[in-house]
mmCIF file of C-alpha atoms and ligand atoms in Angstrom:
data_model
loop_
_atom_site.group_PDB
_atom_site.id
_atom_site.type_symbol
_atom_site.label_atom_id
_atom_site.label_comp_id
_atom_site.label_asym_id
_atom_site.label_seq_id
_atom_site.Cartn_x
_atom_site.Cartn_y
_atom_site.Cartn_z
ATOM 1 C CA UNK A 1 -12.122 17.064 -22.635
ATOM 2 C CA UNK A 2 -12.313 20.765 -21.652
ATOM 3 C CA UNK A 3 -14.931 19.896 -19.057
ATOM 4 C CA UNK A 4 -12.719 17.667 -17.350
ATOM 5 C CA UNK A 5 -10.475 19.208 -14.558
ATOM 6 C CA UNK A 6 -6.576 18.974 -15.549
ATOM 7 C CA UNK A 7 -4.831 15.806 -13.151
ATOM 8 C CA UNK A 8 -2.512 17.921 -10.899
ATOM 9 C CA UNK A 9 1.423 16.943 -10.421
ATOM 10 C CA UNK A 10 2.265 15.381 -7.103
ATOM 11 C CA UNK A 11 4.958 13.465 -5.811
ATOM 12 C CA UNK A 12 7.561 13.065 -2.726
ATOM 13 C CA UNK A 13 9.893 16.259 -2.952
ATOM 14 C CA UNK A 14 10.066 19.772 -3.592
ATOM 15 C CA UNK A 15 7.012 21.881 -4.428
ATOM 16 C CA UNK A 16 4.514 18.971 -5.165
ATOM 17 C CA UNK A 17 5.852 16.646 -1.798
ATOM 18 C CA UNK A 18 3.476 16.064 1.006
ATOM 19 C CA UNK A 19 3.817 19.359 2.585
ATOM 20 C CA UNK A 20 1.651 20.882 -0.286
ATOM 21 C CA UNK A 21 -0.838 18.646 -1.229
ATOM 22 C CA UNK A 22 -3.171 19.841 0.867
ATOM 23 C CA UNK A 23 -3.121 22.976 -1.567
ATOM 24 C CA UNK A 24 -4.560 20.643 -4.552
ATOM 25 C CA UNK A 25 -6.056 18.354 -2.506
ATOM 26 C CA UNK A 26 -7.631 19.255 0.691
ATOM 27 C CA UNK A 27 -8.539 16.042 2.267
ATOM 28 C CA UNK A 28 -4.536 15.935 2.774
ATOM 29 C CA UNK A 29 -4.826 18.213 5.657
ATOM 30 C CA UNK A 30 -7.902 15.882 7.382
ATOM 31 C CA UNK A 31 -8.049 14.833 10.777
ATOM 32 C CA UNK A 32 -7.767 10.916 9.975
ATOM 33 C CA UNK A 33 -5.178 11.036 7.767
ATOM 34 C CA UNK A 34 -2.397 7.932 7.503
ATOM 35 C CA UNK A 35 0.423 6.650 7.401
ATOM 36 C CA UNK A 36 0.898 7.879 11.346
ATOM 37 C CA UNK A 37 2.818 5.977 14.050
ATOM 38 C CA UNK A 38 1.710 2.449 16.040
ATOM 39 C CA UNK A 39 2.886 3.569 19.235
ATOM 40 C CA UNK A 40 2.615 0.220 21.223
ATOM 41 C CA UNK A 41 2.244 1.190 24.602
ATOM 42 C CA UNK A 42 -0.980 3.014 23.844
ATOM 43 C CA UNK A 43 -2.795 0.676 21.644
ATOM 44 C CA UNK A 44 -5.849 -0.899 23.100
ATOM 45 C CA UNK A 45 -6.242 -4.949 22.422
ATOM 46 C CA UNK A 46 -9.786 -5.768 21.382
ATOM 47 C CA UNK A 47 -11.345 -9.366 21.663
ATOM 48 C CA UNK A 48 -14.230 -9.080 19.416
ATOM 49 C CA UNK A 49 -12.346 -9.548 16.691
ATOM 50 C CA UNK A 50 -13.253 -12.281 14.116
ATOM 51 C CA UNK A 51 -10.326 -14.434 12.411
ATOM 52 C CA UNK A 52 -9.492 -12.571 9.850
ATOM 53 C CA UNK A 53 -10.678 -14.234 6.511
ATOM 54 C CA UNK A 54 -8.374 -13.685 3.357
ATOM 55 C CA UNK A 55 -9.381 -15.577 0.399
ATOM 56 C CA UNK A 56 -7.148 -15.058 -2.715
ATOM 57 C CA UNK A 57 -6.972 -17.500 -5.854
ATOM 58 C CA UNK A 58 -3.920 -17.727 -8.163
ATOM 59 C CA UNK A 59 -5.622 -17.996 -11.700
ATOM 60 C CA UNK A 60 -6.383 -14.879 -12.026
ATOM 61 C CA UNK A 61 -4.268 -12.736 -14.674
ATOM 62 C CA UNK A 62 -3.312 -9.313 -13.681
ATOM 63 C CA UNK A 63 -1.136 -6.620 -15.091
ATOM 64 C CA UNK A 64 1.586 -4.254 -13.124
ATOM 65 C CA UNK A 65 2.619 -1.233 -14.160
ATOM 66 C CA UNK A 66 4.806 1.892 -13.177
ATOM 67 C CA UNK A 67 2.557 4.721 -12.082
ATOM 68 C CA UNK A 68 5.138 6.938 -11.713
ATOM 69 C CA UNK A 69 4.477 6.779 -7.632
ATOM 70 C CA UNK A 70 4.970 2.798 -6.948
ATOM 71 C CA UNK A 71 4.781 -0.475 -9.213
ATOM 72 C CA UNK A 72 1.001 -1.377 -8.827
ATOM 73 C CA UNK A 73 -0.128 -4.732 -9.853
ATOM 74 C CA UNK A 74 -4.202 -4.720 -10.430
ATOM 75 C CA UNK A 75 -5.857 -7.746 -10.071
ATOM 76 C CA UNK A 76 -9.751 -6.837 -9.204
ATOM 77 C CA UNK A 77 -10.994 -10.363 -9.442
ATOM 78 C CA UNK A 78 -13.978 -11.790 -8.285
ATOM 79 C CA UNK A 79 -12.300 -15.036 -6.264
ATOM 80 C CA UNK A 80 -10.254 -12.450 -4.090
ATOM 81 C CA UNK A 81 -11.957 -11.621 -1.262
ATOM 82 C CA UNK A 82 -11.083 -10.074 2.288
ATOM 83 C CA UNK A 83 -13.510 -10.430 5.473
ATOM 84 C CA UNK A 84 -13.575 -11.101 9.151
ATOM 85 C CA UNK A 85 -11.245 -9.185 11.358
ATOM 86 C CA UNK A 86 -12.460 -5.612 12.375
ATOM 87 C CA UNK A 87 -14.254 -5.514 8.802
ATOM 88 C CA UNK A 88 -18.142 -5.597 9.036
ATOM 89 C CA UNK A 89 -18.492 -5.996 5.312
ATOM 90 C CA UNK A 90 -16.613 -8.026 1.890
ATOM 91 C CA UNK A 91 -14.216 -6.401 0.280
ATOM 92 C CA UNK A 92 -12.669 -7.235 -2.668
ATOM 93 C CA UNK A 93 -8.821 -7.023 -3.665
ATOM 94 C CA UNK A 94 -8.009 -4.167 -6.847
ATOM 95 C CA UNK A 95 -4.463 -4.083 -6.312
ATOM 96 C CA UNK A 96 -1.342 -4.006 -4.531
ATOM 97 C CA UNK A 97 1.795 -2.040 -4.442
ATOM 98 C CA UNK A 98 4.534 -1.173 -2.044
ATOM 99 C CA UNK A 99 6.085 2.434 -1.004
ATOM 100 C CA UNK A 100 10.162 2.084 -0.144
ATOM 101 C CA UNK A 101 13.587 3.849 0.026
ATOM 102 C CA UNK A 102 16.579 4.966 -1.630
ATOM 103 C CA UNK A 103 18.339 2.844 0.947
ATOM 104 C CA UNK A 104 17.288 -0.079 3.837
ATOM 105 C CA UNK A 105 17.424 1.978 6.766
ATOM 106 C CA UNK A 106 13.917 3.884 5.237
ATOM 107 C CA UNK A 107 11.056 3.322 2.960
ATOM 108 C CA UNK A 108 7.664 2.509 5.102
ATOM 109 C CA UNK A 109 5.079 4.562 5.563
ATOM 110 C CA UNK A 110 3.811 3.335 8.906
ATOM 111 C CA UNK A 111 6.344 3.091 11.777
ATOM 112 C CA UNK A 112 6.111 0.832 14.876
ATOM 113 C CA UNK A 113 7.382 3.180 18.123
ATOM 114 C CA UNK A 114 9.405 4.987 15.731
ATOM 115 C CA UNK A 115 11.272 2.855 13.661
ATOM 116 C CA UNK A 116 10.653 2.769 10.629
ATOM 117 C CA UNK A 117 11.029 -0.135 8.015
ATOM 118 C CA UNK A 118 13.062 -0.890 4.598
ATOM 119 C CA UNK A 119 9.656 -1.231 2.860
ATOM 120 C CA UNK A 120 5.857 -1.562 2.902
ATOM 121 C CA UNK A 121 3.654 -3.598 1.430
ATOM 122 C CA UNK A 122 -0.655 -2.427 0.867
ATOM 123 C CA UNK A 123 -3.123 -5.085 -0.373
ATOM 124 C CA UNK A 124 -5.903 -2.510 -1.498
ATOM 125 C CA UNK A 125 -9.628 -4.105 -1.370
ATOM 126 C CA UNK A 126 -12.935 -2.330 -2.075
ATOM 127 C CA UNK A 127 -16.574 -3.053 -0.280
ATOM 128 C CA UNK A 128 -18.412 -4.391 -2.155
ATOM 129 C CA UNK A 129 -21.214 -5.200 -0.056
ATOM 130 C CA UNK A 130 -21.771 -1.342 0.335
ATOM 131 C CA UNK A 131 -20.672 0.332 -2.847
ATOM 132 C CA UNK A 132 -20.967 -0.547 -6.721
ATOM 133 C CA UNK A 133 -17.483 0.091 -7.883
ATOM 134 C CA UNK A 134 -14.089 0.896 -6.401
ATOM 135 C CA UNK A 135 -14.125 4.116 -7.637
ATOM 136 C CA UNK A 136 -17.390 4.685 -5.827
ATOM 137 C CA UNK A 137 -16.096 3.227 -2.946
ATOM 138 C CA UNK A 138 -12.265 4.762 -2.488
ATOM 139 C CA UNK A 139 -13.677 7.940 -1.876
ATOM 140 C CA UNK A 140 -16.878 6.597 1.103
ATOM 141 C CA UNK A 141 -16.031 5.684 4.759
ATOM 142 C CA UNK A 142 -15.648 2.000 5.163
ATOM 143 C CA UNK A 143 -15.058 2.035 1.274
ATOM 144 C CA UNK A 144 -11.266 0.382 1.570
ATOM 145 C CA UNK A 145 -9.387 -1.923 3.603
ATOM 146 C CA UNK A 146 -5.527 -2.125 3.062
ATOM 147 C CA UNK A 147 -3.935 -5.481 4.648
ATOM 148 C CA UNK A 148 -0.409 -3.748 5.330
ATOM 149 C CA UNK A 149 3.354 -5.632 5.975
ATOM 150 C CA UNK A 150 6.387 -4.051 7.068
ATOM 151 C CA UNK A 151 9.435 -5.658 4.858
ATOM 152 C CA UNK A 152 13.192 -5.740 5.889
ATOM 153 C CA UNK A 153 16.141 -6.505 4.006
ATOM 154 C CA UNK A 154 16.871 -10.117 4.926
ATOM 155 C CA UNK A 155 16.335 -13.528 3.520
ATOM 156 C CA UNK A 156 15.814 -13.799 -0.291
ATOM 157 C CA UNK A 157 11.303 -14.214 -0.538
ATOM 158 C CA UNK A 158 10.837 -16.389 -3.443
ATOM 159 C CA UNK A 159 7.254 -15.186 -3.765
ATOM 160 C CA UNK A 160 8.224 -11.815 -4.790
ATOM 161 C CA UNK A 161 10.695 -12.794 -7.313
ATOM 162 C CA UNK A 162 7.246 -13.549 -9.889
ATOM 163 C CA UNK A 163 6.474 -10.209 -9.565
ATOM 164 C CA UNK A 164 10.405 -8.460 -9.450
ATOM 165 C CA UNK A 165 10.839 -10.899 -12.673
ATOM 166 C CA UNK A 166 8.749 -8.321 -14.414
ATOM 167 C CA UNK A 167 10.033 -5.020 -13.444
ATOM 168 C CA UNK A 168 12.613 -5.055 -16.313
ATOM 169 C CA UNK A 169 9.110 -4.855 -18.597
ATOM 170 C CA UNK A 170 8.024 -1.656 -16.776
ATOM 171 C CA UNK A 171 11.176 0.371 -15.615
ATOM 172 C CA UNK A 172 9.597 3.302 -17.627
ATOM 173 C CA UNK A 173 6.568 5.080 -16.178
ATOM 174 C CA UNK A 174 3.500 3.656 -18.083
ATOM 175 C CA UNK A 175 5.098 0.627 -18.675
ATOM 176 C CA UNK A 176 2.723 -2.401 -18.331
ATOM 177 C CA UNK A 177 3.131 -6.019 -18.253
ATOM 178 C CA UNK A 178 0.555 -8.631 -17.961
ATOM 179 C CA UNK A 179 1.278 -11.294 -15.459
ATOM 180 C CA UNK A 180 -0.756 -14.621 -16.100
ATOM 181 C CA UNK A 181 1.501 -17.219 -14.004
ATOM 182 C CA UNK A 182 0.237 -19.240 -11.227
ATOM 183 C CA UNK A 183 1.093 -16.464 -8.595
ATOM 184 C CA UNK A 184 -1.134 -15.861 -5.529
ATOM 185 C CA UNK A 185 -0.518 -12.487 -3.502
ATOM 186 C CA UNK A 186 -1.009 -14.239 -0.107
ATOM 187 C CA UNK A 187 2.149 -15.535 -0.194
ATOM 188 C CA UNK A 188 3.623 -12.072 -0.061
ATOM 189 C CA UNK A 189 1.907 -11.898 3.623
ATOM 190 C CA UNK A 190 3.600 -12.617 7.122
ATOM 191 C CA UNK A 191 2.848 -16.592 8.350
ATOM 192 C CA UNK A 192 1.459 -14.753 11.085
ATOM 193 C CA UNK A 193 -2.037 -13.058 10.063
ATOM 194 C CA UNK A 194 -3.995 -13.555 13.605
ATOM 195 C CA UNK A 195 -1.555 -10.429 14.799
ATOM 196 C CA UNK A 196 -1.756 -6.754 13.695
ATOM 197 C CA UNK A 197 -2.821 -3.286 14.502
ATOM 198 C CA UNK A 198 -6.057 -1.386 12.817
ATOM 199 C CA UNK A 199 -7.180 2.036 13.026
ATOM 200 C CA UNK A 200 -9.367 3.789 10.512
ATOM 201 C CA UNK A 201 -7.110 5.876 7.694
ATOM 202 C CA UNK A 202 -6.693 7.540 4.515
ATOM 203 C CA UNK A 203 -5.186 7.050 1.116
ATOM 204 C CA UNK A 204 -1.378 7.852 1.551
ATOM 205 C CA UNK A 205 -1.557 9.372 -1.511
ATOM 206 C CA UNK A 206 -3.443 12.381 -3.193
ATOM 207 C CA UNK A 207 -6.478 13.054 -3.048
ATOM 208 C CA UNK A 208 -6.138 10.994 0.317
ATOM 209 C CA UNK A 209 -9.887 10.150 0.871
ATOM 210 C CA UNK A 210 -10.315 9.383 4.633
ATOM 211 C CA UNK A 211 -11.875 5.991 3.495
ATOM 212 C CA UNK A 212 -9.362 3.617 4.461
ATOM 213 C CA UNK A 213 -9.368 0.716 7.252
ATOM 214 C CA UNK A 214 -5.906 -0.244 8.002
ATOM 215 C CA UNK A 215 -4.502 -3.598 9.004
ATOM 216 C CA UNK A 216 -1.456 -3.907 9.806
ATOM 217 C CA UNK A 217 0.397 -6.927 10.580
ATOM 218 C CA UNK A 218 3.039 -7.196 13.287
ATOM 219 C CA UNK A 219 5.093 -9.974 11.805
ATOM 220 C CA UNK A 220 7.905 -8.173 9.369
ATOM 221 C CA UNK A 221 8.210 -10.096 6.016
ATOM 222 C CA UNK A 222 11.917 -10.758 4.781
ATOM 223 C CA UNK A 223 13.259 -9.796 1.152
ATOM 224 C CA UNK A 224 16.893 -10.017 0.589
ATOM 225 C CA UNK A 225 18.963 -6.125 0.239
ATOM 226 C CA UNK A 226 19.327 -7.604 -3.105
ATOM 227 C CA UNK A 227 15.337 -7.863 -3.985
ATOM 228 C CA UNK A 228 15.238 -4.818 -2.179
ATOM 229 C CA UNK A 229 17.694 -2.434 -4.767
ATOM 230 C CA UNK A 230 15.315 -3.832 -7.739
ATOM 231 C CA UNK A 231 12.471 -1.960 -6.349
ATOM 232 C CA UNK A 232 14.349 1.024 -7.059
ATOM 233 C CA UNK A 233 15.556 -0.261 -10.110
ATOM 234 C CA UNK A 234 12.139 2.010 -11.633
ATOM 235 C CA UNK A 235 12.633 5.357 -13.266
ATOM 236 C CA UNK A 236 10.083 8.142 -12.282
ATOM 237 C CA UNK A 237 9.313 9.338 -15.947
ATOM 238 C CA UNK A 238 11.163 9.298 -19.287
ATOM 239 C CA UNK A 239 11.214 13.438 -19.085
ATOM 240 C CA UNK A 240 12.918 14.133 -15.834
ATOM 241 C CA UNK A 241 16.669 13.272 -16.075
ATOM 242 C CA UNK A 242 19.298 14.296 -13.458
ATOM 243 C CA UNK A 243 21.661 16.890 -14.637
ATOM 244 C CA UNK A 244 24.231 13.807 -15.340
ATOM 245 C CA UNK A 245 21.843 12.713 -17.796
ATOM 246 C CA UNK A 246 21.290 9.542 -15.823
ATOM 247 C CA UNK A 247 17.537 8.211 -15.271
ATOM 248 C CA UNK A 248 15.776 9.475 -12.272
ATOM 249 C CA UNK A 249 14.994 6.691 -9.873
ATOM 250 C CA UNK A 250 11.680 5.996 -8.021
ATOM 251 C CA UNK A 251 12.257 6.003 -4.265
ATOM 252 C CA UNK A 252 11.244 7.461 -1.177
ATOM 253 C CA UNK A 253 7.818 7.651 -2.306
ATOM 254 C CA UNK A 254 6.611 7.302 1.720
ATOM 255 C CA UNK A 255 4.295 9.921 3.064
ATOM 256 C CA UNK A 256 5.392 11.090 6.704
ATOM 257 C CA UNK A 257 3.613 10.502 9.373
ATOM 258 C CA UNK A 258 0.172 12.331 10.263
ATOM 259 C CA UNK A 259 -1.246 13.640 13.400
ATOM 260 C CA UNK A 260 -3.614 10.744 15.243
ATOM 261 C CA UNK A 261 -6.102 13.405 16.292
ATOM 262 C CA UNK A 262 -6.832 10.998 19.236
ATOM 263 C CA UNK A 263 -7.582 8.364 17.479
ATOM 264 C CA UNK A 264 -6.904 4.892 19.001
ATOM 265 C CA UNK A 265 -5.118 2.102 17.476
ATOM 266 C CA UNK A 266 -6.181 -1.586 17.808
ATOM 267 C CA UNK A 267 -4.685 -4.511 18.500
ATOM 268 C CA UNK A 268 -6.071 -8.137 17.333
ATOM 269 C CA UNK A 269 -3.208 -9.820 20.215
ATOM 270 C CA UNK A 270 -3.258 -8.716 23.954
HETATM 271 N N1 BEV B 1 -0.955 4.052 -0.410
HETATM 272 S S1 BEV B 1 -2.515 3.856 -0.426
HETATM 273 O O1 BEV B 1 -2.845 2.482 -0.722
HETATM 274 O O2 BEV B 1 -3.063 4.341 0.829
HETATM 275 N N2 BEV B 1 -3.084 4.833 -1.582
HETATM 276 C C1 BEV B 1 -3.828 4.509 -2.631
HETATM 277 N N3 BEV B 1 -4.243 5.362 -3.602
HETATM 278 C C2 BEV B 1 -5.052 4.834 -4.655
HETATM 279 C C3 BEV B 1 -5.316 3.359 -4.434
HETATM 280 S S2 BEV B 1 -4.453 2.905 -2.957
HETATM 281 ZN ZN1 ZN B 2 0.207 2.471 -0.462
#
């Protein structure tokens, strides 16, 4: 094990928050680096784009577990495929997660003209027309797409109550629980998928490989406040307590936004 390098700590505050990742891990202080800003007067509208095609199936089982950073529920099946759009190749959905706040007025990691949403939601698919694996491809240009949707405290979303029905199974870090009901992601999209933004991206977390094709739609989804307090229901780790004793609770974990180094954002709607 000696030979392997030791994982380092990061996370959303203090000495390991965003401002010093780029210390551990240098691609943090790139020049196409995300979550950044859709400022909507300056995005250009381009017609070439194809319908965006997003083919998920429900049988497949996947697990979700607390990372520590987010919930992540992996799915990496064979029958859940993403093309079309501004995406030249097939990629393949791995898993998806969602970054929020210790309250509704914050939480996403992309804003539109500044505002910034309760929560947001990242589909994460790999090529696999172009690469072997998703580890191969997470860290290549072109290698990921994220399909991304803003979420505000609203309306209860019956959708995401099959995968908050788990998170009393994983409120610990490391905590894992296998989800095999009939539950298909795309419901967790906006009705809405012919309009969003896209604009070529990194990881939003460490080592934030610039390999990331973002789409972002503009429809917001709705989750009731109440949905919305039991993604902070999870605890960070089992060591790190607050000086009460009480559980520390994952929230906040939303990078802030990064330069656009003149990069342009597209839009799929005029
Ligand atoms: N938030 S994100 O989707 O850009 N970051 C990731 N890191 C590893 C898989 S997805
Ligand atoms: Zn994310």
């Amino acid at each position: 094990k000696s030979h392997e390098s030791k994982p380092v700590a990061w996370g959303y505050e203090g000495d390991i928050g965003p401002c010093n990742w780029h210390k551990y891990f240098p691609k943090a202080g790139g020049k196409r680096q995300s979550p950044i800003d859709i400022d909507t007067s300056a995005t250009q509208y381009d017609g070439s784009f194809k319908p965006l095609r997003i083919h998920y199936d429900s049988h497949m089982c996947s697990s979700l577990t607390n990372n520590g950073h987010t919930f992540c529920m992996s799915v990496n099946s064979d029958q859940c495929n993403l093309s079309g759009g501004p995406l030249e190749d097939k990629y393949r959905l791995l898993q998806f997660h969602c970054h929020w706040g210790s309250d509704d007025t914050k939480g996403s990691e992309h804003t539109v003209d500044g505002h910034q949403y309760a929560a947001e939601l990242h589909l994460v698919h790999w090529n696999t027309d172009k690469f072997k694996s998703a580890d191969e491809a997470i860290e290549k240009n072109q290698g990921i797409a994220v399909l991304t949707a803003f979420i505000k405290a609203g309306k209860e979303h019956r959708g995401w109550n099959h995968v908050l029905s788990h998170f009393k199974d994983i409120k610990k870090v490391q905590g894992t629980s296998t989800v095999n009901e009939d539950f298909n992601p795309k419901c967790l999209l906006p009705e809405n998928q012919t309009d969003y933004w896209t604009y070529e991206g990194s990881l939003t977390t460490p080592p934030c490989h610039e390999s990331v094709r973002f789409i972002i739609f503009k429809e917001v989804v709705e989750v009731s406040s109440e949905q919305l307090a039991q993604f902070r229901s999870l605890c960070v780790c089992s060591s790190r307590k607050r000086d009460t004793g009480e559980d520390e609770h994952l929230v906040d974990n939303f990078r802030p936004i990064q330069p656009l180094n003149g990069r342009v954002v597209k839009a799929s709607f005029q």
